[in-house]
Structures are given as structure tokens and as C-alpha cells.
Coordinates of C-alpha atoms (C1' of nucleotides) in Angstrom, one line a residue:
Chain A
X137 CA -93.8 4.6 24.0
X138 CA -95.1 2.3 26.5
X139 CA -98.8 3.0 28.0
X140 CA -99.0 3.9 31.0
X141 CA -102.6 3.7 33.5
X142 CA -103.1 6.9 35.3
X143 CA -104.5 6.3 38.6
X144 CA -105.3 9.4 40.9
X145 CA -104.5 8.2 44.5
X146 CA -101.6 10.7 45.3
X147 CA -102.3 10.3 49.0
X148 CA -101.4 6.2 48.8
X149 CA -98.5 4.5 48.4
X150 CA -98.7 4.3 44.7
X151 CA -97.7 6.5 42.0
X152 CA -99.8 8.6 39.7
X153 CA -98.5 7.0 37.1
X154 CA -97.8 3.4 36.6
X155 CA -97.3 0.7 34.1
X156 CA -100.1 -1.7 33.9
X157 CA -98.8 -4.7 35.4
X158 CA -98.3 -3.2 38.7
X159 CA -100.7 -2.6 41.5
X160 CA -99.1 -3.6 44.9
X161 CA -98.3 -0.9 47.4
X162 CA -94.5 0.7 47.5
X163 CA -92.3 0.6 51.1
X164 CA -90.6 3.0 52.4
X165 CA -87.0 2.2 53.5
X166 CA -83.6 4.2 55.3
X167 CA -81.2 4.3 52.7
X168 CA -78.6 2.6 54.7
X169 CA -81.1 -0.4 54.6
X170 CA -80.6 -0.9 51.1
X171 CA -77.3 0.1 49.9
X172 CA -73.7 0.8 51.6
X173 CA -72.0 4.4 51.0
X174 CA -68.3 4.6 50.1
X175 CA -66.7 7.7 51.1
X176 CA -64.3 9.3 48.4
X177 CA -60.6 9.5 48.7
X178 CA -57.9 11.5 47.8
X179 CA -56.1 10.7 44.0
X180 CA -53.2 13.0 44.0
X181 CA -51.0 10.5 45.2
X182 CA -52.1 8.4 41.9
X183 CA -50.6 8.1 38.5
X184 CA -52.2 9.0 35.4
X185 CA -54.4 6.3 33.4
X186 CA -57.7 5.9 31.9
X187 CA -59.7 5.3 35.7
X188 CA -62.1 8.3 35.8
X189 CA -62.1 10.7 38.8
X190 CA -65.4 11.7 39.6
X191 CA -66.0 15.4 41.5
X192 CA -68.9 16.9 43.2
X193 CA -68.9 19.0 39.4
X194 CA -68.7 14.9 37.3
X195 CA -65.4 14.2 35.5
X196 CA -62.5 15.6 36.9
X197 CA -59.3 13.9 35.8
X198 CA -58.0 9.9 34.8
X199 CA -55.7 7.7 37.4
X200 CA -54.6 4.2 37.4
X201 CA -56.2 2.6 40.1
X202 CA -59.9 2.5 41.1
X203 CA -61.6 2.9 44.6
X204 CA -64.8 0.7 43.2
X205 CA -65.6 -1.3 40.2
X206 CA -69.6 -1.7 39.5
X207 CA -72.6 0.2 38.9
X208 CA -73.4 3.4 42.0
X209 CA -74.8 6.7 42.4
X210 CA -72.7 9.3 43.7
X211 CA -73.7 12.3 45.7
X212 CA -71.8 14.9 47.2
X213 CA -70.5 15.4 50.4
X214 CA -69.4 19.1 50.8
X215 CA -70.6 21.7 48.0
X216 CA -72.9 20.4 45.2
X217 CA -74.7 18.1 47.6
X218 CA -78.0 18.0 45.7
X219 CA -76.2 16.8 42.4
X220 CA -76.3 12.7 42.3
X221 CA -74.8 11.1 39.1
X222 CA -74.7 7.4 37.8
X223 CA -71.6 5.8 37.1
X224 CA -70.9 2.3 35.9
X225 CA -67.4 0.6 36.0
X226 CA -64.0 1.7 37.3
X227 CA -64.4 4.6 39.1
X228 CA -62.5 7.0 41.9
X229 CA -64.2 9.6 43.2
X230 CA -62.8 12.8 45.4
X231 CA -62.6 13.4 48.9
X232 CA -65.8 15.3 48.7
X233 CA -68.0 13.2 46.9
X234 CA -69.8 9.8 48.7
X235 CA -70.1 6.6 46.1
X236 CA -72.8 3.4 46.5
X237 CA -72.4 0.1 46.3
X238 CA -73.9 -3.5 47.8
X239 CA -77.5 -2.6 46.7
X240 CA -80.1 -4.9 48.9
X241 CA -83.5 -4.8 47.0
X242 CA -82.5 -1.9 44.9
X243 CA -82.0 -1.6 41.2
X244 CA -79.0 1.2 40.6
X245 CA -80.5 3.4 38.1
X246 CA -83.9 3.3 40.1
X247 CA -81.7 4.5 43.3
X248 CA -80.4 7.4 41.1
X249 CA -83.4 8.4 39.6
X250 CA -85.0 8.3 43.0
X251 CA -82.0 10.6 44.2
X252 CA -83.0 12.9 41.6
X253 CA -85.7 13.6 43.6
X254 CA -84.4 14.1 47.0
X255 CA -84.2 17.9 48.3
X256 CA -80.9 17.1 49.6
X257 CA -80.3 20.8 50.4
X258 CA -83.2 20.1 53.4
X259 CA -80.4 18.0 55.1
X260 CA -77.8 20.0 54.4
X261 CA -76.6 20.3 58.4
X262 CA -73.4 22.9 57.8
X263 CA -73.5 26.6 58.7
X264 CA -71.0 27.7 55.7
X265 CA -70.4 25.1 52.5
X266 CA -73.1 22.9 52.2
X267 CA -72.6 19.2 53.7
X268 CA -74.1 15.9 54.2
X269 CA -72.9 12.9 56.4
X270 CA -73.0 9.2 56.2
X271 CA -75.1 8.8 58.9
X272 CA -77.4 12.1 57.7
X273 CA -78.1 10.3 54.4
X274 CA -78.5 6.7 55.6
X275 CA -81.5 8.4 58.4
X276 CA -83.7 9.1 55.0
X277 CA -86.4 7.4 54.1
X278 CA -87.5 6.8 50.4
X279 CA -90.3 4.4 48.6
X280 CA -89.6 1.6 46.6
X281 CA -91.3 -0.7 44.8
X282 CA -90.9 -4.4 43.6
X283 CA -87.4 -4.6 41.6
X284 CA -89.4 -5.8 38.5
X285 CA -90.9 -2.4 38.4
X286 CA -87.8 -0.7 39.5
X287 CA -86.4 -1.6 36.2
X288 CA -89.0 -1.0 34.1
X289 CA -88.5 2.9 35.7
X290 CA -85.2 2.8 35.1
X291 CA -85.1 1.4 31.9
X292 CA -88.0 3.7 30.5
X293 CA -86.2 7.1 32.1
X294 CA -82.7 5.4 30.9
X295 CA -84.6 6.0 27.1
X296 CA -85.5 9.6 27.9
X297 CA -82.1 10.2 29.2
X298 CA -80.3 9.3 25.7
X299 CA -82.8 11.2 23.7
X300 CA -81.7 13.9 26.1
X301 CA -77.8 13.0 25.5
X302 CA -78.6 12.9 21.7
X303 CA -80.0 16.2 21.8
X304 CA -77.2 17.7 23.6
X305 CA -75.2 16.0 21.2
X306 CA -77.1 17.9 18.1
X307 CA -76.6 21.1 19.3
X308 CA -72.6 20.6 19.8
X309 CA -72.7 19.1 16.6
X310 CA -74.6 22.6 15.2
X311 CA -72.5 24.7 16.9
X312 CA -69.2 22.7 15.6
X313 CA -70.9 23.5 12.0
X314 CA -71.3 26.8 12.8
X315 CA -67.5 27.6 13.4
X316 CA -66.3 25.6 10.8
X317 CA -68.6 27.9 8.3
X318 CA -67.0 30.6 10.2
X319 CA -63.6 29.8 9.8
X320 CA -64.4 28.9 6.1
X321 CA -66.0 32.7 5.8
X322 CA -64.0 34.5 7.2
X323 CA -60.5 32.8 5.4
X324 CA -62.2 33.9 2.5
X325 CA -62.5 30.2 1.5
X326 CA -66.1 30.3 1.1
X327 CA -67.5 33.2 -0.6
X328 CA -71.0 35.1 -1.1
X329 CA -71.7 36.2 -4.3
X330 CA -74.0 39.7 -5.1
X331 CA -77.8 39.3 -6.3
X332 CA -76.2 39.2 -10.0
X333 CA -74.0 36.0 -9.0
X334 CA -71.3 38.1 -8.9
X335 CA -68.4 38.4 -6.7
X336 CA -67.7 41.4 -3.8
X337 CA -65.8 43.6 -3.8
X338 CA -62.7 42.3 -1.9
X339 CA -61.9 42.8 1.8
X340 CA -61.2 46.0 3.7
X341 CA -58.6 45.1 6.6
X342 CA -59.2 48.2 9.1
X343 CA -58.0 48.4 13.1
X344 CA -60.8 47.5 15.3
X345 CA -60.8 51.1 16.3
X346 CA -61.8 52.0 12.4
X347 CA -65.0 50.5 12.8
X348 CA -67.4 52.7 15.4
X349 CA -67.0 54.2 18.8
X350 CA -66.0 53.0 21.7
X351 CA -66.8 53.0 25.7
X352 CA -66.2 50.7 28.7
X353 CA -69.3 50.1 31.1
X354 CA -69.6 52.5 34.7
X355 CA -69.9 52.2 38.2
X356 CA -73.0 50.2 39.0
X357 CA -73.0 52.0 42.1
X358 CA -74.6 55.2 40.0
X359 CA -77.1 53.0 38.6
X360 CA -80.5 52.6 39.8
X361 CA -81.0 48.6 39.3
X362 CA -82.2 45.6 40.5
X363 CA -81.6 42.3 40.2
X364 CA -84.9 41.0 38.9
X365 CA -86.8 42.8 35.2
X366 CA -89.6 44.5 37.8
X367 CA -91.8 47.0 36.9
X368 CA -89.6 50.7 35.7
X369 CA -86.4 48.0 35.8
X370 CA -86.5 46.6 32.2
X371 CA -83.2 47.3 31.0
X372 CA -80.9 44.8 31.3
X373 CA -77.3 45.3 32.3
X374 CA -74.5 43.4 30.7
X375 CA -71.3 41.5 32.2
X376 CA -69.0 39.6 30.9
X377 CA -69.5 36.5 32.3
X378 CA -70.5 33.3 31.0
X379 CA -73.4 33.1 28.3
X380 CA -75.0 36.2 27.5
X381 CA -73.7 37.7 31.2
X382 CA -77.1 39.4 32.0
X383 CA -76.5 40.8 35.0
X384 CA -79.8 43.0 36.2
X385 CA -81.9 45.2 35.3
X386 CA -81.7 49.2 35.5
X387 CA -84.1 51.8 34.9
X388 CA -82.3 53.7 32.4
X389 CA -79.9 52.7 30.2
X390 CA -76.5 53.4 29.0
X391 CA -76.6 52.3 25.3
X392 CA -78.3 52.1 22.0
X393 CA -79.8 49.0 20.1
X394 CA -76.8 46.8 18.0
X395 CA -74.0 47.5 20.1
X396 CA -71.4 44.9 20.1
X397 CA -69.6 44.2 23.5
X398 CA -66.6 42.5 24.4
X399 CA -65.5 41.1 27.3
X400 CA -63.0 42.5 29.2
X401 CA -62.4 40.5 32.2
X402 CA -63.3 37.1 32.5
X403 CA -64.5 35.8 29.3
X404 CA -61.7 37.5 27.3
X405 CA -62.4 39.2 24.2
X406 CA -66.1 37.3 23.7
X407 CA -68.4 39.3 21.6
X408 CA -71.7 39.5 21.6
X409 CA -74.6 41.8 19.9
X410 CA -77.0 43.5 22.2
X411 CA -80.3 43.9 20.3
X412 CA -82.0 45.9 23.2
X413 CA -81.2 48.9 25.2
X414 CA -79.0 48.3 27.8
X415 CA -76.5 49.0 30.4
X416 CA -72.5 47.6 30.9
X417 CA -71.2 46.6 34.0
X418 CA -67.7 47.7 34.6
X419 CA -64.8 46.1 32.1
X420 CA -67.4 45.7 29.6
X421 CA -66.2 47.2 26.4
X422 CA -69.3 48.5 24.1
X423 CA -68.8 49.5 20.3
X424 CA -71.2 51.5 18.5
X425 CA -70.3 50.1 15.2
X426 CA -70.6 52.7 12.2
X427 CA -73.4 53.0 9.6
X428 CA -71.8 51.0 7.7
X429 CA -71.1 48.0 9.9
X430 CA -73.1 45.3 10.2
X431 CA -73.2 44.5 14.1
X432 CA -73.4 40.3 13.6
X433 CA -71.0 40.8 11.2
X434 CA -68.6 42.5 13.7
X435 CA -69.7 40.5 16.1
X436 CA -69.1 37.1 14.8
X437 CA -65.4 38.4 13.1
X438 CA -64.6 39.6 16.5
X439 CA -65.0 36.6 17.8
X440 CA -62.6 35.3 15.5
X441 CA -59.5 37.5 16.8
X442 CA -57.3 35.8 19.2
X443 CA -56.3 38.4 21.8
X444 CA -53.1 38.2 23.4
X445 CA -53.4 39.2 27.5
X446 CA -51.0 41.9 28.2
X447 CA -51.4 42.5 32.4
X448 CA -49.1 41.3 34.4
X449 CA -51.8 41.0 37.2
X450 CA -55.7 39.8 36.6
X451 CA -56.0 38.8 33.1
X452 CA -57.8 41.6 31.4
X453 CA -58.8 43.3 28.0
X454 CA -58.8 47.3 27.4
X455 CA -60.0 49.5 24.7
X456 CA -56.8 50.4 23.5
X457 CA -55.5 47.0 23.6
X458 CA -58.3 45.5 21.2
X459 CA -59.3 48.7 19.0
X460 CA -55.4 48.2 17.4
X461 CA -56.0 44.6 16.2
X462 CA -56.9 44.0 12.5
X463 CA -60.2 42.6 11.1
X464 CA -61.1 42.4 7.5
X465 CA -64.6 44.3 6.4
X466 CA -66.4 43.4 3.8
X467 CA -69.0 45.8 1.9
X468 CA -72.4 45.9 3.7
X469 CA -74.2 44.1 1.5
X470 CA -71.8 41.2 1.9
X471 CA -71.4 41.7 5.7
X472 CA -75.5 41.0 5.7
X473 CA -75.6 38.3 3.6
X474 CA -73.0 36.8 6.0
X475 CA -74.8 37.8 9.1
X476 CA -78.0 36.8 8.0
X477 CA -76.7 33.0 7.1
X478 CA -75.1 32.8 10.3
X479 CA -78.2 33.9 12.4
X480 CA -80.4 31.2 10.3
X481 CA -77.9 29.0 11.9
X482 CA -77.8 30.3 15.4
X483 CA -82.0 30.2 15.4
X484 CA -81.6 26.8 14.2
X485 CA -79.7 26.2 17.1
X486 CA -81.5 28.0 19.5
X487 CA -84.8 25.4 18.0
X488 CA -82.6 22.6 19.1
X489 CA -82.1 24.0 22.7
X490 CA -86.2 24.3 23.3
X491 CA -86.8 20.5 22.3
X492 CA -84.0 20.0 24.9
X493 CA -85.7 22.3 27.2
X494 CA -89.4 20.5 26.4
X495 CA -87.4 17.4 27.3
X496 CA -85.9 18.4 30.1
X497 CA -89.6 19.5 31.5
X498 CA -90.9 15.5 30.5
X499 CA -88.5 14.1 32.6
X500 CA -89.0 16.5 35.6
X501 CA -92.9 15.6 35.3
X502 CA -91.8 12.2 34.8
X503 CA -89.9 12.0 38.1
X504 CA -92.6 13.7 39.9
X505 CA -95.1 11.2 38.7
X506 CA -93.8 7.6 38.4
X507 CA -92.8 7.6 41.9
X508 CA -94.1 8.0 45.4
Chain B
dC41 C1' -62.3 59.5 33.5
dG42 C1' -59.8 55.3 32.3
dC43 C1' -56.4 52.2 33.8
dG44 C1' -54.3 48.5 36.4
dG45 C1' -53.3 46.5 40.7
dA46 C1' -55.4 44.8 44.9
dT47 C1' -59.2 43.1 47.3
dT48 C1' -63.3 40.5 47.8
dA49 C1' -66.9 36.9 47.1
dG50 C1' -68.5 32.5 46.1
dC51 C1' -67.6 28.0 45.2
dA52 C1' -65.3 23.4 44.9
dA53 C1' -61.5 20.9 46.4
dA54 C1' -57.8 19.7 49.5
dC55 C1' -56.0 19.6 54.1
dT56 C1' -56.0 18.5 58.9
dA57 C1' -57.4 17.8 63.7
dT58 C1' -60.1 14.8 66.3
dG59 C1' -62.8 10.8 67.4
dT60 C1' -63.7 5.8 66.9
Chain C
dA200 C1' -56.6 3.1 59.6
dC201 C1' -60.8 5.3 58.6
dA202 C1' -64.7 8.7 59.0
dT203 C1' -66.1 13.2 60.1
dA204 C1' -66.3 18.1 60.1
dG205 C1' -64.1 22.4 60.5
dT206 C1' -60.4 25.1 58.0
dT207 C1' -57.6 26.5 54.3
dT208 C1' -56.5 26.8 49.5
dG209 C1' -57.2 27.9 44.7
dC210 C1' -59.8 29.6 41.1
dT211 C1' -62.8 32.8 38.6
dA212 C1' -65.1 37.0 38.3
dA213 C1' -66.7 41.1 40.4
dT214 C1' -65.6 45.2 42.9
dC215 C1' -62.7 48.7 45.1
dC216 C1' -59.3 52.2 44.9
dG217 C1' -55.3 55.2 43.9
dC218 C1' -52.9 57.3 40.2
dG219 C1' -52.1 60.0 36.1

DNA sequence: CGCGGATTAGCAAACTATGT
DNA sequence: ACATAGTTTGCTAATCCGCG
């Protein structure tokens, strides 16, 4: 990694940190003085192709013609306004999201990086959805350097940002492996064998309903929560949303340790093990598996069940509907040896996601401390 | 109470009236 | 014709509510 001199003069017009060629003072400019802002336009009218159309959210869809051609930073216009991205090529972007081009004494990537660092929500000048004009954003005023350092910026963040990309790759490629030695376990194509090398005993298939008890989360309303883990509020409450779908935090709770819960609205039929005591928002299905269910195991074979939606209305899951579909047990012993080689594989995982956390916390200090 | 339809909330995108 | 900014739409997920 390059070395870097660390000069303490946070007050000047120099960064905290610098690379050692550079000593003269950084200027502060409008941004309309240095580059030109494109407003987005509508693509519907378009016809498919291989152009990418860029979103306030990134990649949205591909058309056939392009609205600008070159290296820019986008930022939004209405919504995600403190989200700039880099792009380089053929590009469109949408109605809400502003493009850059004709840098004057600018390097791109510095420009982006250096948006990075702009509270954009401080100009937000909207009463409802967020929004930033033209005019707002070419008012601000931002430090620059000599391009000659610009570039070394850009190129050294440009470094971090693959190893970043790389790591996001590895754990996609880790969790790719993971459900490919799921599907290979559970079609009985790859097989455990007992502490004698032997085989198991073969497969039980019972109904979902065979393997514990069953309950759907309450009314929140009867629940004394809040929305932060505070004090008597240490239980947290469950929903079926993305990820793990924590939702709060009660004061009592609802369930036992190792329940598996399935999502019933939303993220349909997505199971999950809670290891703590905890509470279920509404439409959350909880199973109290038996004694003799492993709750990974369940867990991860539920997972593997492709529910069909039966409502006519909001897509939704119910008890009844998912305790009659089929799942194959295997004897405990198996079921643990399963569960216990596919949680060495989700803490593997979960490894990879704190380097790209520790990462993630570089480049922030990074940003704070290379510029002005 | 459990279910399912209806409603609501929050967000991003798309539309549209108005000004230049 | 283009830019701007308020309004509407569409989507997902949470919440409400009446019925058996």
C-alpha cells in the first residue's frame, strides 16, 4: 500500500492525510464551475438493447439508445438523493436521476468520491419526497486539489473499491456453494454416513404439520414494545420482511428458543431459526419443532419447499396451507450432522461479511481523511 | 381466534402543468 | 423544446377489520 504523511492541520485547507508529494493548498469551487449536469429522461418510449438504464436505486433495465456516452457521476433528483454512483460509457438514466459530464479541472472518480461525502439530505428543499435541483446542487461548494492528486485519490480508493467488489463477490460465491450442497443434501445425492461409516437410516417423508406445533404471531397492539433493545425491552419481535425481519423489541415474549418461523406475507414461505426468545408480528408462522427435530435441519429443508400462493388477493401463506406440504426427515443424528455442516458454512459466511464490514469502515475513514 | 380481503404507509418512478 | 416541481401511480409490506 502506498505511504501516506499524516499531517494534523484539520483547520487548513489540506487533508489529514496526504500522499507525500503533495503540499499546496486545496480550492474550493461551485460545482456548476467545474462540471455540467444532465437531467435524466424518460426510456419507455425506447426499445430494448444492451444501453443500461440507470435509477435513483443503480441498474434498472437495458434500451437501445444512450442519453450520454463517457465517464459521470449520477445523483438523484427526487428519492434517493444522497446515493451518487459512477458510471462509465453508454448510459441513460431516468427521469429522476441527474447525470455529469464536461468536467473542467475535475477528475471523474475524484468528483464521485467527493460526492460520497456530501450530506445531500442538508439540501434536500422538498416538503414530502426528498429532491434536489440543478441550480441547488450547482450553489455547493466543495475542495479540490491539483488533478495530479485527484487521481492519485481516485485511483488508490478505485483499489479499495474492488477489494470491496471482490469481497461481495466471495460471499455470493459462498452462499451459491451453500445451496448447491443443499440441493445435493437434500436430493439425497450427497449422503452422511453414522460415526461407524455407515449409512442412515433412510428418509421419513412426513406433512409439515407432523413435525411440531404450530402458531401465527398476535396483535402488536397487546404488546408492550419498542422500537429500540432498551433497558426491560430485550426481546426481539420477528417480521417477515427482508433478512432476519427484526422488527422491535418487547418486554416479554411470545416464544421459546429454536422455533423456526416462516414467512407469511411478504417474503413467502422463508424460514428462519430463532435462537433467542422472542415475539412474532402478525402473519408470522412459528413452529415448535418436536424433540426430535432438529430446528436448522427444518429450517434449511423448509427453505427448500416451493409454495404455491393460493389468495386471490395479497399474496399470502397460512398454517394450513404449508403444514400439508411434504418434507423428508431424516433420523436426528443425521438431521445434526446436516445442520451442523451447514452452519460451519453459514459462520464461514458470516466471517466474510465482517472483513466486508471492516472494509467498508476503511473506506468511510478514508473519505473522511484524504479530503478537505 | 384465525382467516382473508381491504386499507394504509413508505418509497421510487412516472406523469403533467407551468415557466423559460 | 427543455427544466422544474408538484402530483399521481405502482409496488411491497404492514395493519385494520369483519366474518365464521
Amino acid at each position: 500500500m502506498t505511504k501516506i504523511n499524516k499531517e494534523n492541520k484539520s483547520m487548513s485547507k489540506v487533508p489529514n492525510l496526504r500522499f507525500p508529494q503533495f503540499t499546496e493548498e486545496w480550492n474550493r469551487e461551485k460545482i456548476g464551475s467545474i462540471l455540467t449536469i444532465g437531467s435524466g429522461k424518460d426510456y419507455k418510449h425506447l426499445s430494448k438493447g444492451t444501453i443500461p438504464v440507470f435509477g435513483t436505486g443503480g441498474y434498472m433495465t437495458s434500451v437501445n439508445e444512450y442519453l450520454y456516452d463517457g465517464e459521470s457521476v449520477c445523483i438523484g433528483r427526487k428519492g434517493t438523493i444522497n446515493k451518487p454512483s459512477y458510471v462509465n460509457g453508454k448510459f441513460w438514466t431516468v427521469d429522476t436521476l441527474f447525470f455529469t459530464h464536461s468536467f473542467q479541472k475535475v477528475v471523474p472518480k475524484f468528483v464521485y468520491y467527493v460526492f460520497e461525502k456530501v450530506n445531500w439530505l442538508k439540501y434536500n428543499e422538498a416538503s414530502g419526497v426528498p429532491s434536489l435541483s440543478k441550480s441547488t446542487i450547482e450553489q455547493i461548494e466543495i475542495n479540490i486539489s491539483c488533478i495530479e492528486e485527484q487521481q492519485k485519490i481516485a485511483t488508490f480508493l478505485s483499489l479499495l473499491d474492488s477489494r470491496i467488489q471482490t469481497q461481495n463477490k466471495i460471499i455470493e460465491e459462498l452462499k451459491l456453494l451453500k445451496n448447491t450442497l443443499i440441493k445435493k443434501i437434500f436430493s439425497r445425492q450427497l449422503k452422511f454416513k453414522d460415526s461407524n461409516r455407515n449409512d442412515f437410516p433412510e428418509w421419513e417423508v412426513k406433512k409439515i404439520k407432523e413435525v411440531g406445533k404450530f402458531s401465527v404471531g398476535g396483535d402488536l397492539n397487546k404488546l408492550d414494545y419498542k422500537k429500540e433493545k432498551l433497558g426491560k425491552y430485550t426481546y426481539p419481535i420477528y417480521a417477515n420482511g427482508e433478512g432476519f425481519g427484526l422488527y422491535g423489541y418487547a418486554s416479554s415474549f411470545q416464544y421459546p428458543e429454536n422455533c423456526v418461523t416462516v414467512s407469511g406475507r411478504g417474503n413467502l414461505g422463508v424460514a428462519n431459526v430463532r435462537y433467542e426468545k422472542f415475539c412474532a408480528i402478525v402473519r408470522l408462522i412459528v413452529i415448535y419443532p418436536d424433540f426430535d427435530i432438529h430446528p436448522k435441519y427444518l429450517q434449511e429443508i423448509i427453505n427448500t419447499v416451493d409454495f404455491a400462493i393460493e389468495s386471490t388477493g395479497v399474496p399470502q401463506l397460512t398454517v394450513p396451507q404449508i403444514s400439508n406440504y411434504s418434507i423428508a426427515i431424516a433420523c436426528l443424528e443425521e438431521q445434526t450432522k446436516i445442520a451442523n455442516f451447514l452452519l460451519s458454512i453459514d459462520s464461514k459466511i458470516d466471517t466474510e461479511i465482517q472483513i466486508l464490514q471492516k472494509l467498508e469502515e476503511q473506506k468511510k475513514y478514508l473519505l473522511q481523511n484524504l479530503f478537505v
